[in-house]
mmCIF file of C-alpha atoms in Angstrom:
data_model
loop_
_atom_site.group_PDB
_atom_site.id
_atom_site.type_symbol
_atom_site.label_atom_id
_atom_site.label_comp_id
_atom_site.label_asym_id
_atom_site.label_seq_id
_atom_site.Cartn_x
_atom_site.Cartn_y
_atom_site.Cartn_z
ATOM 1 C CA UNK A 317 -87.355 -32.138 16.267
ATOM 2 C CA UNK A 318 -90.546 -34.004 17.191
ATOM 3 C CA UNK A 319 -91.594 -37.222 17.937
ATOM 4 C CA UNK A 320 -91.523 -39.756 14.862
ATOM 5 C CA UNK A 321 -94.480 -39.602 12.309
ATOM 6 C CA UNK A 322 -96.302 -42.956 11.924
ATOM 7 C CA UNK A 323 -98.937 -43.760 9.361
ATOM 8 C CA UNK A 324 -102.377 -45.560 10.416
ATOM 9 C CA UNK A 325 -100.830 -48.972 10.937
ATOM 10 C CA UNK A 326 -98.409 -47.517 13.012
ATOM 11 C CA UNK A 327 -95.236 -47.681 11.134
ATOM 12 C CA UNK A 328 -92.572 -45.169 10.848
ATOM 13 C CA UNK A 329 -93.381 -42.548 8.422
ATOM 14 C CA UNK A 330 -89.083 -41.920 7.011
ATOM 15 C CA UNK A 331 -89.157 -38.118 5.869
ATOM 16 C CA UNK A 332 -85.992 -36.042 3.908
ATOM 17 C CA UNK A 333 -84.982 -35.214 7.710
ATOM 18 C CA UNK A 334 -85.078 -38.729 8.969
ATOM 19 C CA UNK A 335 -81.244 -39.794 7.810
ATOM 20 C CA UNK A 336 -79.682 -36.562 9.596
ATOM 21 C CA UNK A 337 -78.871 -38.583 13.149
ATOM 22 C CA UNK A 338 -76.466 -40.885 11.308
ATOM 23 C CA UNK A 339 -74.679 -38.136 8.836
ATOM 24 C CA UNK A 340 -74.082 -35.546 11.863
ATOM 25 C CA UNK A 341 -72.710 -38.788 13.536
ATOM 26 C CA UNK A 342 -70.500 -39.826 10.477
ATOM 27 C CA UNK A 343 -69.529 -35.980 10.170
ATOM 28 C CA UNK A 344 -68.498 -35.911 14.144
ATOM 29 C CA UNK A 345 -66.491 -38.999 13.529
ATOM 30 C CA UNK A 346 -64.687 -37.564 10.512
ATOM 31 C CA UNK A 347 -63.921 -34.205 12.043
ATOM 32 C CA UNK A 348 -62.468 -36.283 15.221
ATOM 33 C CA UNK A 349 -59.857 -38.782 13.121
ATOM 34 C CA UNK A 350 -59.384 -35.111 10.748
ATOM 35 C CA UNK A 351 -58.212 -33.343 13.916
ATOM 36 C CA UNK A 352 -56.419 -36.549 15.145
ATOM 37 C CA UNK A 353 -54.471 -36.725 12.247
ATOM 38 C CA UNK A 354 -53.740 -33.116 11.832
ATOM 39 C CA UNK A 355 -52.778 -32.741 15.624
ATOM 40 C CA UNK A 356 -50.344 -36.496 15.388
ATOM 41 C CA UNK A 357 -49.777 -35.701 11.874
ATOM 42 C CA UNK A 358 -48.218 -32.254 11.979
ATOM 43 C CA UNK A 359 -44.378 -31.386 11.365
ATOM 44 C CA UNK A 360 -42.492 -30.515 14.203
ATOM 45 C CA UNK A 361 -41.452 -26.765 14.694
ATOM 46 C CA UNK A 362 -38.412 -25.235 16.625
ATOM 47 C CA UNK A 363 -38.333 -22.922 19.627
ATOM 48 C CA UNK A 364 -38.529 -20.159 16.021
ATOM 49 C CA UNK A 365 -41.656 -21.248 14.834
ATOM 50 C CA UNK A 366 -39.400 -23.003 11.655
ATOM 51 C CA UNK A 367 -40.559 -26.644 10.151
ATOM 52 C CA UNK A 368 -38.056 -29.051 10.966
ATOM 53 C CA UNK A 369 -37.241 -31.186 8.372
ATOM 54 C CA UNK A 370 -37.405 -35.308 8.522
ATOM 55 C CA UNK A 371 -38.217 -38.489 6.668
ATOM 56 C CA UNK A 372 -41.056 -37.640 5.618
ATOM 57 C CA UNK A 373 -41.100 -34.237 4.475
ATOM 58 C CA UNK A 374 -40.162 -35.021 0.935
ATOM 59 C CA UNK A 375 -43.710 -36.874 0.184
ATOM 60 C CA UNK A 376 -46.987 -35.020 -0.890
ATOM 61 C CA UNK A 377 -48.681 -33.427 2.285
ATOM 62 C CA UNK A 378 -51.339 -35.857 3.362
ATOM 63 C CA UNK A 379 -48.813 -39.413 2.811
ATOM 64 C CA UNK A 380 -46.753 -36.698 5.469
ATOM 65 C CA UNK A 381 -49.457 -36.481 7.896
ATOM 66 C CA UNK A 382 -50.686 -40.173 7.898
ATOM 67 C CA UNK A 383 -46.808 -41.389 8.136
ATOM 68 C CA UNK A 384 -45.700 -39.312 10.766
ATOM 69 C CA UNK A 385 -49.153 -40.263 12.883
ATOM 70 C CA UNK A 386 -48.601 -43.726 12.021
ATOM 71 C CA UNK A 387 -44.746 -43.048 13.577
ATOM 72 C CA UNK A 388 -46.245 -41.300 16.671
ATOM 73 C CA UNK A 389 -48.616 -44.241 17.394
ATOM 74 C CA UNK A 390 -45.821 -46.932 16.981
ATOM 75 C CA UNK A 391 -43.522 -45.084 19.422
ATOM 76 C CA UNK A 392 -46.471 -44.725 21.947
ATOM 77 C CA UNK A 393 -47.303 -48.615 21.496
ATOM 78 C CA UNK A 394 -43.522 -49.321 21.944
ATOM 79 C CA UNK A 395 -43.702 -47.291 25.168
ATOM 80 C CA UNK A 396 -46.521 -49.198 26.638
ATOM 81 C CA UNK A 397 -45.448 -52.493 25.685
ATOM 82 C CA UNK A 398 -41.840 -52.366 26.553
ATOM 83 C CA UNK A 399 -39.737 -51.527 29.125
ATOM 84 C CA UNK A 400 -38.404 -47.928 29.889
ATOM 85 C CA UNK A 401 -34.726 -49.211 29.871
ATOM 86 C CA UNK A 402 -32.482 -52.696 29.458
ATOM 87 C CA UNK A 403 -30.994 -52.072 32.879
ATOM 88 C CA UNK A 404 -34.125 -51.274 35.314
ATOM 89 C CA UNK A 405 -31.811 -50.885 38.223
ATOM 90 C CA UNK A 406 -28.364 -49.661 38.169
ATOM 91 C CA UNK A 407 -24.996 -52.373 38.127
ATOM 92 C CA UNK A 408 -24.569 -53.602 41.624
ATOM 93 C CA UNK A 409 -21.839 -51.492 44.136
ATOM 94 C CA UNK A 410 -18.782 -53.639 44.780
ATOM 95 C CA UNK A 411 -19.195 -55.210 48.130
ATOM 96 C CA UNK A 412 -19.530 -54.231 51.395
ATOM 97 C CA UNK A 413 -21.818 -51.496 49.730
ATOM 98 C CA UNK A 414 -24.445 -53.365 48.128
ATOM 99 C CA UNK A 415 -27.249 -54.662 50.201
ATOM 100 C CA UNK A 416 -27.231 -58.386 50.890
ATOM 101 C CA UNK A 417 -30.909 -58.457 49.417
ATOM 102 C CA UNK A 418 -33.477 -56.392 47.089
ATOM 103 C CA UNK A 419 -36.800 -56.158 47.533
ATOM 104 C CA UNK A 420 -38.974 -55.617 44.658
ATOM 105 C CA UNK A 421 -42.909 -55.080 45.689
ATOM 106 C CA UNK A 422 -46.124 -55.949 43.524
ATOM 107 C CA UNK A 423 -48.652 -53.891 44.663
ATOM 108 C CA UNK A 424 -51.680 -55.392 42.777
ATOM 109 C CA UNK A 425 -54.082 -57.280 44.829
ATOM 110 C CA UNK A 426 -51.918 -57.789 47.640
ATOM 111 C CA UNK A 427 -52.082 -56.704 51.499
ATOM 112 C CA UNK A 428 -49.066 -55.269 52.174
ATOM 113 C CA UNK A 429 -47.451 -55.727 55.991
ATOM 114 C CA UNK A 430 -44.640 -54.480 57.625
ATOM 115 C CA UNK A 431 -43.258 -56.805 60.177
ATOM 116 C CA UNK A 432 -39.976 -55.957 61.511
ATOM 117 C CA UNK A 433 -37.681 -56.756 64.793
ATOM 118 C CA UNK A 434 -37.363 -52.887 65.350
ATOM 119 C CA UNK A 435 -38.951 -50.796 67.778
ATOM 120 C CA UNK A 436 -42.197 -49.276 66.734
ATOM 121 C CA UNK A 437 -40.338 -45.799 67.943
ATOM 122 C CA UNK A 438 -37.160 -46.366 66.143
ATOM 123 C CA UNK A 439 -39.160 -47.357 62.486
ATOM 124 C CA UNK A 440 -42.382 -45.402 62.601
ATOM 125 C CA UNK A 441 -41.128 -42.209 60.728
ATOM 126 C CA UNK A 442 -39.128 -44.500 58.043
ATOM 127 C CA UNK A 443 -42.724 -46.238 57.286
ATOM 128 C CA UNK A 444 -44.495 -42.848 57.605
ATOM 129 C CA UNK A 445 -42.114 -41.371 55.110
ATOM 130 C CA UNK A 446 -43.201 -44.484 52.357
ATOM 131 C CA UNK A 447 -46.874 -44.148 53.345
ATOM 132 C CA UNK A 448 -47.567 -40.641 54.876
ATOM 133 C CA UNK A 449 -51.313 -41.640 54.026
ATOM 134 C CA UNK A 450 -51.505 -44.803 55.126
ATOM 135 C CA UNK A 451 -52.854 -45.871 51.955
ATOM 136 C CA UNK A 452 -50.537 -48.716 50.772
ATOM 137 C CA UNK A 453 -49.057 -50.458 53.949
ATOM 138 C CA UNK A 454 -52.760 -51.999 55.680
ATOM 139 C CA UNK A 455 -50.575 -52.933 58.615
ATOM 140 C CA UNK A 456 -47.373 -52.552 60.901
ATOM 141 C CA UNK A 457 -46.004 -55.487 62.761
ATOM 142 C CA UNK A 458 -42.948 -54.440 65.379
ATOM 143 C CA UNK A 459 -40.873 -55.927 67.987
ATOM 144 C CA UNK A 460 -43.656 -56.556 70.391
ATOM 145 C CA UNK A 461 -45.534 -58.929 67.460
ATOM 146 C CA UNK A 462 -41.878 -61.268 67.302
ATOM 147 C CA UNK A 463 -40.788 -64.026 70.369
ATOM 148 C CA UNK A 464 -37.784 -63.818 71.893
ATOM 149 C CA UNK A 465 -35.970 -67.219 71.664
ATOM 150 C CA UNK A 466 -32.463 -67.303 73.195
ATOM 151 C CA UNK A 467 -31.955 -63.583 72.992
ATOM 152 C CA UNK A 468 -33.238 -62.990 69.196
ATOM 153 C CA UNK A 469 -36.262 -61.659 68.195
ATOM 154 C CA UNK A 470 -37.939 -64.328 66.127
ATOM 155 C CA UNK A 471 -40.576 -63.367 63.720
ATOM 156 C CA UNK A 472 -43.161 -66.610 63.612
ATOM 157 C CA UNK A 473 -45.421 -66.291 60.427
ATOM 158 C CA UNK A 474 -48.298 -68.298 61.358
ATOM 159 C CA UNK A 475 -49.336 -65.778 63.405
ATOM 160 C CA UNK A 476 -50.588 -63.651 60.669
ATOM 161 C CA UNK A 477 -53.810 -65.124 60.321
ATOM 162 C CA UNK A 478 -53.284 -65.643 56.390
ATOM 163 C CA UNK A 479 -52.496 -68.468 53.723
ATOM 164 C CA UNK A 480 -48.319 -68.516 53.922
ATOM 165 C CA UNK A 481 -48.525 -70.581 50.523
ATOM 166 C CA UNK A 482 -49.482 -67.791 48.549
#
């Protein structure tokens, strides 16, 4: 195709060609929600190759195809908005088994620190083994960032150079 055609004042000269942009458009579009629907749309098959009957089998073939998409898209909308499961961790172990406290970690927008009383020797490989790539933990406070105050190590807060209220 060529540039437009204009007439003397300039305007766009429209030709029996000049509508085909849009209609391949419109026809790309159609073929991509035809192929959408055929692909969400379709009857399930077993390991045989055999349609496997279900709700929606008994109505004429394109009501099929635009019920079971409109299934498919409801269960993937379920899975996004809702939880996995009721119970996200399992029932607590009787006691002396269960930890005193869980930790549960946000990782969005947040620096994350490890500051512990432990040697740096003795904890490394644990921390290495969450982070091999040192992509998530930015830093790694140890025993020699704490005060010893009448024989405990004492892990003072303020001097993490950051806003403790938030």
């Amino acid at each position: 195709m060529g540039a437009p055609r204009r007439d003397d004042e300039g305007k766009l000269i429209e030709d029996e060609f000049s509508h085909l942009p849009t209609a391949m458009q419109y026809l790309r579009r159609t073929w991509k929600e035809l192929t959408f629907y055929e692909k969400m749309g379709a009857p399930r098959r077993d390991d045989e190759g055999k349609l496997i009957e279900d709700e929606f089998s008994h109505l004429p073939t394109a009501m099929q195809y635009l019920r079971r998409t409109w299934k498919e898209l409801t269960f993937y909308e379920k899975m996004i908005k809702e939880p996995s499961r009721e119970k996200l961790l399992p029932d607590p172990l009787p006691a002396p088994y269960q930890p005193t406290y869980t930790l549960v970690l946000e990782f969005t927008d947040v620096l994350v620190v490890i500051f512990t009383t432990e040697n740096a020797f003795m904890i490394w490989p644990v921390i290495d083994k969450l982070d091999p790539e040192n992509k998530f933990i930015s830093y790694r406070l140890f025993r020699d960032s704490t005060h010893f105050v009448d024989g405990v190590h004492v892990k003072n807060l303020d001097g993490l150079n950051r806003d403790l209220s938030k």
